[in-house]
Amino acid sequence: MTYVPHIDELACAAHGDCQDIAPDVFRVDDIAVVIGTGPDDLILKAAQACPSAAITVVDSTSGETIYP
Ligand code: SF4
């Protein structure tokens, strides 16, 4: 669990896809917020599924941007 998601609040359109895929990591009210951690592959999957490309995933160990 080294991947950390970041939400672009201006890009998020509250579709809810991220919460559907990883409900322990994302909660969507007016916009999505990060509420926890989860498996790296699940966080990446949620980011890739975001229709607004509002989720950036960073490897907290290396500092590398994993997605996009
Ligand atoms: S899937 Fe993307 S646009 Fe939709 S709520 Fe999550 S971050 Fe926001």
GROMACS .gro file of C-alpha atoms and ligand atoms in nm:
model
   76
    1MET     CA    1   0.000   0.000   0.000
    2THR     CA    2   0.244   0.262  -0.118
    3TYR     CA    3   0.020   0.435  -0.374
    4VAL     CA    4  -0.146   0.755  -0.257
    5PRO     CA    5  -0.428   0.915  -0.457
    6HIS     CA    6  -0.477   1.288  -0.490
    7ILE     CA    7  -0.800   1.447  -0.612
    8ASP     CA    8  -0.802   1.750  -0.841
    9GLU     CA    9  -1.097   1.927  -0.681
   10LEU     CA   10  -1.155   2.146  -0.984
   11ALA     CA   11  -1.162   1.849  -1.221
   12CYS     CA   12  -1.376   1.619  -1.008
   13ALA     CA   13  -1.736   1.606  -1.132
   14ALA     CA   14  -1.860   1.374  -0.856
   15HIS     CA   15  -1.937   1.086  -1.089
   16GLY     CA   16  -1.876   0.844  -0.805
   17ASP     CA   17  -1.684   0.583  -1.001
   18CYS     CA   18  -1.389   0.600  -0.765
   19GLN     CA   19  -1.609   0.535  -0.463
   20ASP     CA   20  -1.779   0.245  -0.641
   21ILE     CA   21  -1.442   0.080  -0.707
   22ALA     CA   22  -1.267   0.163  -0.380
   23PRO     CA   23  -1.518   0.267  -0.110
   24ASP     CA   24  -1.257   0.241   0.164
   25VAL     CA   25  -1.038   0.493  -0.015
   26PHE     CA   26  -1.278   0.747  -0.168
   27ARG     CA   27  -1.597   0.909  -0.053
   28VAL     CA   28  -1.798   1.129  -0.284
   29ASP     CA   29  -2.014   1.409  -0.151
   30ASP     CA   30  -2.002   1.731  -0.351
   31ILE     CA   31  -1.662   1.614  -0.471
   32ALA     CA   32  -1.447   1.312  -0.401
   33VAL     CA   33  -1.229   1.306  -0.093
   34VAL     CA   34  -0.964   1.055   0.010
   35ILE     CA   35  -1.074   0.884   0.332
   36GLY     CA   36  -0.831   0.597   0.361
   37THR     CA   37  -0.583   0.364   0.201
   38GLY     CA   38  -0.616   0.046   0.002
   39PRO     CA   39  -0.434  -0.196  -0.224
   40ASP     CA   40  -0.218  -0.029  -0.488
   41ASP     CA   41  -0.393  -0.203  -0.777
   42LEU     CA   42  -0.734  -0.089  -0.653
   43ILE     CA   43  -0.622   0.273  -0.621
   44LEU     CA   44  -0.475   0.261  -0.970
   45LYS     CA   45  -0.792   0.103  -1.107
   46ALA     CA   46  -1.005   0.377  -0.952
   47ALA     CA   47  -0.782   0.648  -1.097
   48GLN     CA   48  -0.796   0.494  -1.443
   49ALA     CA   49  -1.176   0.471  -1.420
   50CYS     CA   50  -1.227   0.839  -1.335
   51PRO     CA   51  -1.410   0.997  -1.631
   52SER     CA   52  -1.267   1.338  -1.546
   53ALA     CA   53  -0.906   1.223  -1.501
   54ALA     CA   54  -0.921   1.393  -1.162
   55ILE     CA   55  -0.717   1.136  -0.971
   56THR     CA   56  -0.338   1.143  -0.963
   57VAL     CA   57  -0.158   0.847  -0.808
   58VAL     CA   58   0.181   0.893  -0.645
   59ASP     CA   59   0.412   0.623  -0.510
   60SER     CA   60   0.474   0.743  -0.155
   61THR     CA   61   0.800   0.553  -0.135
   62SER     CA   62   0.970   0.683  -0.448
   63GLY     CA   63   0.771   1.004  -0.495
   64GLU     CA   64   0.712   0.895  -0.856
   65THR     CA   65   0.384   0.981  -1.027
   66ILE     CA   66   0.229   0.649  -1.128
   67TYR     CA   67  -0.080   0.784  -1.300
   68PRO     CA   68  -0.152   0.961  -1.527
   69SF4     S1   69  -1.443   0.918  -1.037
   69SF4    FE1   70  -1.329   1.112  -1.064
   69SF4     S2   71  -1.484   1.265  -1.112
   69SF4    FE2   72  -1.587   1.089  -1.023
   69SF4     S3   73  -1.602   1.134  -0.804
   69SF4    FE3   74  -1.416   1.014  -0.834
   69SF4     S4   75  -1.253   1.168  -0.863
   69SF4    FE4   76  -1.449   1.271  -0.892
   0.00000   0.00000   0.00000
